[in-house]
């Protein structure tokens, strides 16, 4: 995979991908039973929604027109009971759907984090940290609405639509057909905007990743920024990136602003047609006033699921755009994998040998070319040379952070490819060129490499680094005093570095 220096975030836009959709839905499988319970409450809520206009028809034709007050009060009580049932069912449906959706999001984010930790250094060479963070945060969050309620809402809306259409046709097929006359306008608009909406949401995901990347770089490199007086230049760069993000979101919102009013206008036209034609049918005696009232109650309910379905469709477009980016990472295999027959180093001696090793980061320009060297146990060897000579590359190859393009790196006579990662990392110690301090205490940072170290070992290392007086002091990753403590260490920090050669 080395050598691909294009932007991995620029994934080509695709039409609806059924395979990707099914893979996304697959994350709901572990929660089938809770989702079924939520579905039952959803079904109850859907049936309750259908009951309102039908109750209104009965109340008008059987009790209001004949002036039956007792029957009218009875229908009012029935309608009140339906509203209570609808409220309770909607509450539990919404709560359970959101609960399971959040569990799915949590599991997906955990899977992403776990997978990212297994990827090789070359993966991070090609990507900015901010863009990776965007996959874990913004892209996963974009799936939230779809996985939380989108799937159940589609089912609910389809049930409501089926029930409304059946009820309308049963009461008056002529008036039902008139109601449906405005539907083609919605279909044409949905088909015409489908691809544009998908691309717009893809752009929003890409642009917010660029914003996160710019923020992460400027916060991490704030000392360099201020030292070189780059504040104004960096601000101008960020303004440009932020403006692109603003414009991408504005395009997505504009498309929604075009489509949703069309649904409302269609609903209004449908109501007008129902009143106009329904009045004619009443005059001719084909329908009753109660039927017309029921139709007027069904019209907004008829277009509401259509509007909701369009919202779910837009949510799906956003989710699919994010799923592309998330699965692109999950499908990325580490460049360096552990051999199936990997061995454990039981008694490491510390002999390192390079045999005709050639290595390049981009697959084209060698940093090391047919290098041969040997470091015997107990020897101390210094590699001296200008920047880019390959000093760090040699260390990276010994720790097997990268693989050589040609040749072999051996440890105690074993090819590094035949040694297990756990055994290799427990044997080879690396003092990094750039000091990194994790949030927490100095003591916690000293224990990072060996959490099982004893208090005596921790105190010994604290004395070696000059941190003995503040080994329990609370520090943050950017604390300059903590960086000085570690960077001024006179020898490898024993509790931080696995050692067999010290």
XYZ file of C-alpha atoms in Angstrom:
502
model
C 0.000 0.000 0.000
C 3.018 2.314 0.233
C 3.380 4.765 -2.574
C -0.250 5.949 -2.624
C 0.110 9.575 -1.643
C -3.273 10.738 -2.946
C -5.852 11.918 -0.438
C -7.518 8.754 0.914
C -10.495 10.828 2.035
C -11.430 11.585 -1.552
C -13.474 8.441 -2.118
C -15.291 8.570 -5.481
C -19.010 9.223 -5.148
C -21.205 6.229 -5.966
C -24.906 5.657 -6.489
C -26.858 3.757 -3.839
C -24.694 0.805 -2.863
C -26.849 -2.149 -1.792
C -23.867 -4.084 -0.440
C -22.794 -1.128 1.674
C -26.357 -0.668 2.938
C -26.708 -4.316 3.954
C -23.344 -4.194 5.696
C -24.492 -1.143 7.644
C -27.779 -2.811 8.588
C -25.759 -5.822 9.755
C -24.694 -3.840 12.818
C -28.316 -3.989 14.004
C -28.409 -7.801 14.108
C -27.135 -8.197 17.712
C -30.074 -6.039 18.819
C -32.844 -7.833 16.957
C -34.968 -8.628 20.024
C -34.975 -5.078 21.493
C -35.677 -3.720 18.011
C -38.603 -6.133 17.634
C -40.054 -4.818 20.899
C -39.582 -1.261 19.638
C -41.252 -2.360 16.392
C -44.316 -3.608 18.299
C -44.716 -0.236 20.000
C -44.172 1.422 16.636
C -46.984 -0.688 15.120
C -49.338 0.277 17.962
C -48.491 3.955 17.457
C -49.076 3.624 13.701
C -52.505 2.024 14.167
C -53.414 4.701 16.717
C -52.558 7.365 14.160
C -54.947 5.780 11.652
C -57.804 5.690 14.151
C -58.286 9.473 14.439
C -59.976 10.239 11.092
C -62.072 7.061 11.279
C -63.335 8.029 14.736
C -64.113 11.510 13.357
C -66.170 9.995 10.505
C -68.209 7.839 12.893
C -68.718 10.760 15.290
C -70.088 13.026 12.528
C -72.258 10.542 10.605
C -73.669 8.568 13.539
C -73.803 11.058 16.405
C -73.343 14.709 15.383
C -75.731 14.694 12.387
C -78.415 12.638 14.284
C -77.716 14.869 17.370
C -76.851 11.936 19.622
C -74.944 13.666 22.450
C -74.373 10.505 24.503
C -72.773 8.716 21.552
C -70.658 11.811 20.817
C -69.239 11.812 24.373
C -68.533 8.112 23.995
C -66.515 8.784 20.813
C -64.642 11.605 22.597
C -63.617 9.162 25.337
C -62.551 6.587 22.743
C -60.457 9.231 20.942
C -58.865 10.313 24.239
C -57.950 6.686 24.994
C -56.414 6.344 21.514
C -54.295 9.460 22.142
C -53.021 8.025 25.443
C -52.138 4.719 23.771
C -50.413 6.617 20.951
C -48.381 8.694 23.446
C -47.243 5.664 25.473
C -46.387 3.606 22.370
C -44.498 6.505 20.760
C -42.495 7.068 23.958
C -41.325 3.468 24.264
C -40.705 3.160 20.522
C -38.565 6.317 20.492
C -36.681 5.395 23.674
C -35.890 1.817 22.648
C -34.878 2.817 19.118
C -32.551 5.530 20.442
C -31.093 3.172 23.071
C -30.259 0.478 20.542
C -28.998 3.027 18.038
C -26.561 4.415 20.588
C -25.335 0.893 21.368
C -24.682 0.317 17.664
C -22.791 3.619 17.391
C -20.743 2.781 20.487
C -19.823 -0.660 19.129
C -18.914 0.762 15.719
C -16.691 3.457 17.232
C -14.997 0.832 19.418
C -14.416 -1.397 16.373
C -12.901 1.528 14.479
C -10.607 2.461 17.373
C -9.505 -1.148 17.823
C -8.794 -1.560 14.112
C -6.882 1.711 13.799
C -4.492 0.548 16.527
C -3.566 -2.493 14.420
C -2.688 -0.511 11.293
C 0.872 0.040 10.181
C 2.771 3.316 10.360
C 2.415 3.750 6.603
C -1.346 4.187 7.080
C -0.753 7.200 9.337
C 1.929 8.562 6.999
C -0.749 9.050 4.330
C -3.431 10.565 6.564
C -3.683 13.560 8.811
C -4.620 12.861 12.430
C -7.572 15.268 12.259
C -9.127 13.377 9.340
C -8.792 10.076 11.160
C -10.450 11.653 14.196
C -13.259 12.858 11.939
C -13.999 9.265 10.920
C -14.293 8.277 14.593
C -16.471 11.229 15.558
C -18.361 13.039 12.794
C -18.770 10.119 10.395
C -19.920 7.749 13.136
C -22.293 10.402 14.493
C -23.744 10.836 10.991
C -24.953 7.237 11.208
C -26.747 7.970 14.461
C -30.026 9.311 13.093
C -30.360 6.570 10.510
C -29.529 3.690 12.866
C -31.385 5.196 15.832
C -34.779 5.684 14.205
C -34.458 5.590 10.430
C -35.023 1.860 9.912
C -38.045 1.672 12.218
C -39.465 4.924 10.852
C -39.411 3.518 7.324
C -41.423 0.499 8.474
C -43.812 2.698 10.465
C -44.357 5.105 7.583
C -45.001 2.286 5.125
C -47.586 0.769 7.488
C -49.292 4.151 7.941
C -49.286 4.811 4.190
C -50.757 1.384 3.438
C -53.450 1.855 6.066
C -54.348 5.349 4.862
C -54.517 4.333 1.195
C -56.676 1.292 2.047
C -59.035 3.395 4.200
C -59.354 6.082 1.525
C -60.087 3.567 -1.222
C -62.651 1.815 0.986
C -64.513 5.078 1.747
C -64.398 6.573 -1.766
C -62.114 5.425 -4.530
C -62.921 8.515 -6.612
C -61.913 10.935 -3.860
C -58.817 8.802 -3.143
C -57.611 9.089 -6.753
C -58.079 12.867 -6.632
C -55.959 12.956 -3.464
C -53.147 11.053 -5.197
C -52.974 13.442 -8.182
C -50.226 15.584 -6.603
C -47.922 12.623 -5.894
C -46.061 12.648 -9.262
C -44.567 16.064 -8.433
C -42.984 14.650 -5.267
C -41.644 11.582 -7.087
C -40.079 13.704 -9.841
C -38.446 15.996 -7.270
C -37.093 13.058 -5.233
C -35.585 11.333 -8.274
C -34.102 14.565 -9.603
C -32.433 15.531 -6.334
C -31.279 12.054 -5.271
C -27.728 12.167 -6.678
C -27.222 15.818 -5.752
C -28.225 15.163 -2.149
C -25.840 12.193 -1.913
C -22.924 14.247 -3.272
C -23.784 17.187 -1.022
C -23.649 15.064 2.105
C -20.382 13.491 0.966
C -18.913 16.983 0.661
C -20.038 17.902 4.187
C -18.277 14.818 5.603
C -15.073 15.591 3.678
C -15.007 19.292 4.570
C -15.581 18.800 8.292
C -12.690 16.301 8.240
C -10.484 19.026 6.768
C -11.611 21.440 9.497
C -10.760 18.893 12.191
C -7.395 18.250 10.586
C -6.553 21.964 10.518
C -7.593 22.378 14.143
C -5.585 19.364 15.279
C -2.423 20.504 13.486
C -2.615 24.069 14.788
C -3.317 23.012 18.365
C -0.566 20.366 18.381
C 1.919 22.707 16.705
C 0.979 25.880 18.565
C 4.570 26.389 19.798
C 5.958 26.256 16.260
C 3.143 28.500 14.989
C 3.879 31.181 17.563
C 7.652 30.809 17.316
C 7.530 31.569 13.577
C 4.754 34.166 13.929
C 2.447 32.169 11.660
C -0.801 33.080 13.436
C -2.171 35.351 10.710
C -1.149 33.058 7.843
C -2.642 30.020 9.575
C -5.810 31.985 10.289
C -6.211 32.792 6.591
C -5.736 29.113 5.710
C -8.309 28.083 8.303
C -10.753 30.728 7.072
C -10.564 29.192 3.589
C -11.129 25.646 4.906
C -13.921 26.797 7.212
C -15.621 28.660 4.355
C -15.561 25.532 2.187
C -17.165 23.593 5.041
C -19.813 26.316 5.390
C -20.550 26.250 1.663
C -20.786 22.434 1.590
C -23.325 22.427 4.433
C -25.211 25.289 2.829
C -25.542 23.300 -0.415
C -26.930 20.305 1.496
C -29.412 22.475 3.417
C -30.470 24.239 0.215
C -31.373 20.930 -1.422
C -33.493 19.997 1.594
C -35.067 23.459 1.545
C -36.081 22.863 -2.084
C -37.579 19.419 -1.529
C -39.454 19.659 1.786
C -41.654 22.644 0.785
C -42.666 20.692 -2.331
C -44.139 18.029 -0.063
C -46.025 20.683 1.917
C -47.313 22.317 -1.263
C -48.446 18.929 -2.579
C -50.300 18.301 0.703
C -52.015 21.688 0.429
C -53.003 21.005 -3.180
C -54.324 17.593 -2.122
C -56.500 19.178 0.584
C -57.890 21.739 -1.867
C -58.730 18.999 -4.389
C -60.401 16.912 -1.684
C -62.575 19.827 -0.542
C -63.503 20.761 -4.139
C -64.323 17.291 -5.400
C -65.624 16.050 -2.055
C -68.239 18.828 -1.986
C -69.480 17.676 -5.405
C -69.744 14.073 -4.183
C -71.694 15.198 -1.086
C -74.131 17.162 -3.234
C -74.619 14.125 -5.498
C -75.122 11.915 -2.452
C -72.143 9.634 -3.164
C -70.402 10.324 0.170
C -71.354 11.697 3.561
C -69.986 14.720 5.433
C -68.202 12.309 7.778
C -66.333 10.739 4.855
C -65.165 14.157 3.647
C -64.046 15.060 7.178
C -62.154 11.744 7.434
C -60.439 12.447 4.103
C -59.391 15.902 5.293
C -57.947 14.211 8.377
C -56.139 11.616 6.274
C -54.596 14.051 3.760
C -51.986 15.550 6.150
C -51.390 12.087 7.578
C -50.929 10.786 4.041
C -48.266 13.337 3.133
C -46.571 13.265 6.547
C -45.122 9.735 6.023
C -44.001 10.807 2.552
C -42.203 13.783 4.083
C -40.750 11.518 6.778
C -39.622 9.013 4.149
C -37.848 11.792 2.279
C -36.143 12.822 5.529
C -35.099 9.223 6.148
C -33.845 9.070 2.553
C -31.706 12.144 3.138
C -30.519 10.609 6.413
C -29.656 7.461 4.474
C -27.680 9.501 1.937
C -25.684 11.094 4.755
C -25.230 7.705 6.432
C -24.062 6.063 3.196
C -21.535 8.848 2.594
C -20.149 8.331 6.108
C -20.306 4.538 5.852
C -18.090 4.684 2.752
C -15.446 6.533 4.750
C -15.769 4.327 7.840
C -15.629 1.024 5.971
C -12.693 2.306 3.907
C -10.705 2.306 7.155
C -12.163 -0.969 8.450
C -11.280 -2.649 5.146
C -7.699 -1.377 5.244
C -5.365 -4.226 6.071
C -2.116 -3.629 7.983
C 0.913 -3.607 5.695
C 2.799 -5.572 8.347
C 1.201 -8.750 9.665
C 2.342 -11.358 12.120
C 3.464 -14.653 10.632
C 1.224 -17.633 11.394
C 4.289 -19.591 12.600
C 5.767 -16.679 14.585
C 8.228 -17.659 17.317
C 8.785 -16.247 20.809
C 12.238 -15.073 21.879
C 12.735 -16.825 25.197
C 16.314 -15.700 25.939
C 17.095 -12.699 23.727
C 20.770 -11.803 23.345
C 20.370 -8.606 21.341
C 22.258 -9.289 18.115
C 20.912 -7.211 15.207
C 21.944 -7.800 11.614
C 21.016 -6.098 8.319
C 21.594 -8.102 5.147
C 21.374 -6.193 1.862
C 18.451 -4.116 3.191
C 16.783 -1.681 0.809
C 13.919 0.494 2.007
C 11.786 3.410 0.761
C 8.717 5.113 2.172
C 7.052 5.750 -1.164
C 8.123 2.607 -3.011
C 10.221 4.647 -5.456
C 12.966 6.654 -3.708
C 15.191 4.431 -1.537
C 16.220 5.798 1.866
C 18.416 2.736 2.465
C 20.091 0.914 -0.424
C 21.599 -2.556 0.148
C 22.673 -1.774 3.718
C 24.715 -4.343 5.648
C 25.500 -3.964 9.338
C 25.740 -6.009 12.509
C 25.364 -4.987 16.163
C 26.552 -7.653 18.596
C 25.278 -8.083 22.165
C 26.762 -5.485 24.507
C 27.924 -3.154 21.721
C 26.931 0.503 21.622
C 26.705 1.829 18.094
C 25.959 5.441 17.095
C 24.553 6.216 13.660
C 25.675 9.656 12.512
C 24.560 11.506 9.407
C 22.520 14.401 8.042
C 18.739 14.547 8.110
C 17.304 12.025 5.682
C 20.367 9.759 5.778
C 18.281 6.864 7.148
C 19.131 6.822 10.871
C 15.510 6.774 12.054
C 14.584 4.397 9.245
C 17.070 1.838 10.555
C 15.511 2.065 14.023
C 12.010 1.767 12.542
C 13.051 -1.379 10.670
C 14.557 -2.948 13.806
C 11.274 -2.380 15.659
C 9.434 -3.598 12.530
C 7.368 -0.473 12.229
C 8.054 -0.820 8.497
C 9.106 -3.705 6.229
C 12.203 -3.515 4.006
C 11.585 -3.545 0.264
C 14.441 -6.010 -0.123
C 16.898 -7.795 2.128
C 16.493 -9.143 5.654
C 16.622 -7.749 9.182
C 17.550 -10.365 11.798
C 17.382 -10.422 15.593
C 19.428 -13.166 17.265
C 19.543 -14.927 13.895
C 15.762 -14.849 13.409
C 14.177 -12.930 10.533
C 11.975 -10.280 12.152
C 9.072 -11.586 10.052
C 9.263 -14.849 12.014
C 9.156 -13.211 15.458
C 5.814 -12.482 17.141
C 4.937 -8.836 17.638
C 4.531 -9.286 21.382
C 7.954 -10.908 21.746
C 9.649 -8.363 19.469
C 8.201 -5.316 21.228
C 9.021 -6.808 24.649
C 12.622 -7.297 23.521
C 13.379 -4.157 21.523
C 13.302 -0.835 23.361
C 12.882 2.476 21.512
C 13.491 5.928 22.966
C 11.459 8.130 20.639
C 13.026 11.213 19.112
C 9.981 13.364 19.936
C 8.799 13.234 23.538
C 5.087 12.545 23.990
C 3.389 13.020 27.354
C -0.043 11.506 28.003
C -2.590 13.278 30.186
C -2.302 12.142 33.796
C 0.426 12.065 36.422
C 4.155 11.748 35.843
C 3.931 8.372 37.587
C 1.288 7.161 35.117
C 3.504 8.205 32.223
C 6.486 6.355 33.703
C 4.320 3.231 34.009
C 3.027 3.475 30.427
C 5.344 0.813 29.008
C 5.271 -1.454 32.085
C 2.060 -1.058 34.122
C 3.154 -3.970 36.334
C 6.387 -2.244 37.497
C 6.940 -2.127 41.274
C 7.006 1.037 43.355
C 10.770 0.639 43.792
C 11.284 0.595 40.021
C 9.069 3.645 39.579
C 11.025 5.545 42.237
C 14.314 4.520 40.661
C 13.224 5.852 37.256
C 11.830 9.015 38.856
C 15.231 9.655 40.443
C 17.034 8.978 37.159
C 14.870 11.498 35.353
C 14.862 14.080 38.129
C 11.119 13.666 38.654
C 11.295 12.227 42.174
C 9.859 15.340 43.805
C 6.811 15.385 41.553
C 6.169 11.760 40.649
C 2.504 12.124 41.644
C 1.978 15.616 40.271
C -1.010 15.974 37.939
C 0.167 17.067 34.482
C -1.304 17.367 31.022
C 0.114 16.206 27.732
C 1.307 19.704 26.861
C 3.055 20.369 30.189
C 6.534 21.651 29.335
C 8.024 20.579 32.664
C 7.036 16.968 32.001
C 8.649 17.096 28.560
C 11.870 18.365 30.081
C 11.822 15.561 32.652
C 11.615 12.849 30.004
C 13.755 14.468 27.301
C 16.586 15.156 29.759
C 16.755 11.517 30.867
C 20.360 10.281 30.943
C 19.457 6.664 30.095
C 16.490 4.649 28.784
C 13.557 4.953 31.189
C 13.406 1.399 32.494
C 9.717 1.296 33.376
C 8.806 2.888 30.080
C 10.933 0.692 27.812
C 11.051 -3.104 27.723
C 14.679 -3.973 28.069
C 16.837 -6.960 27.450
C 19.941 -4.997 26.469
C 20.217 -2.473 29.354
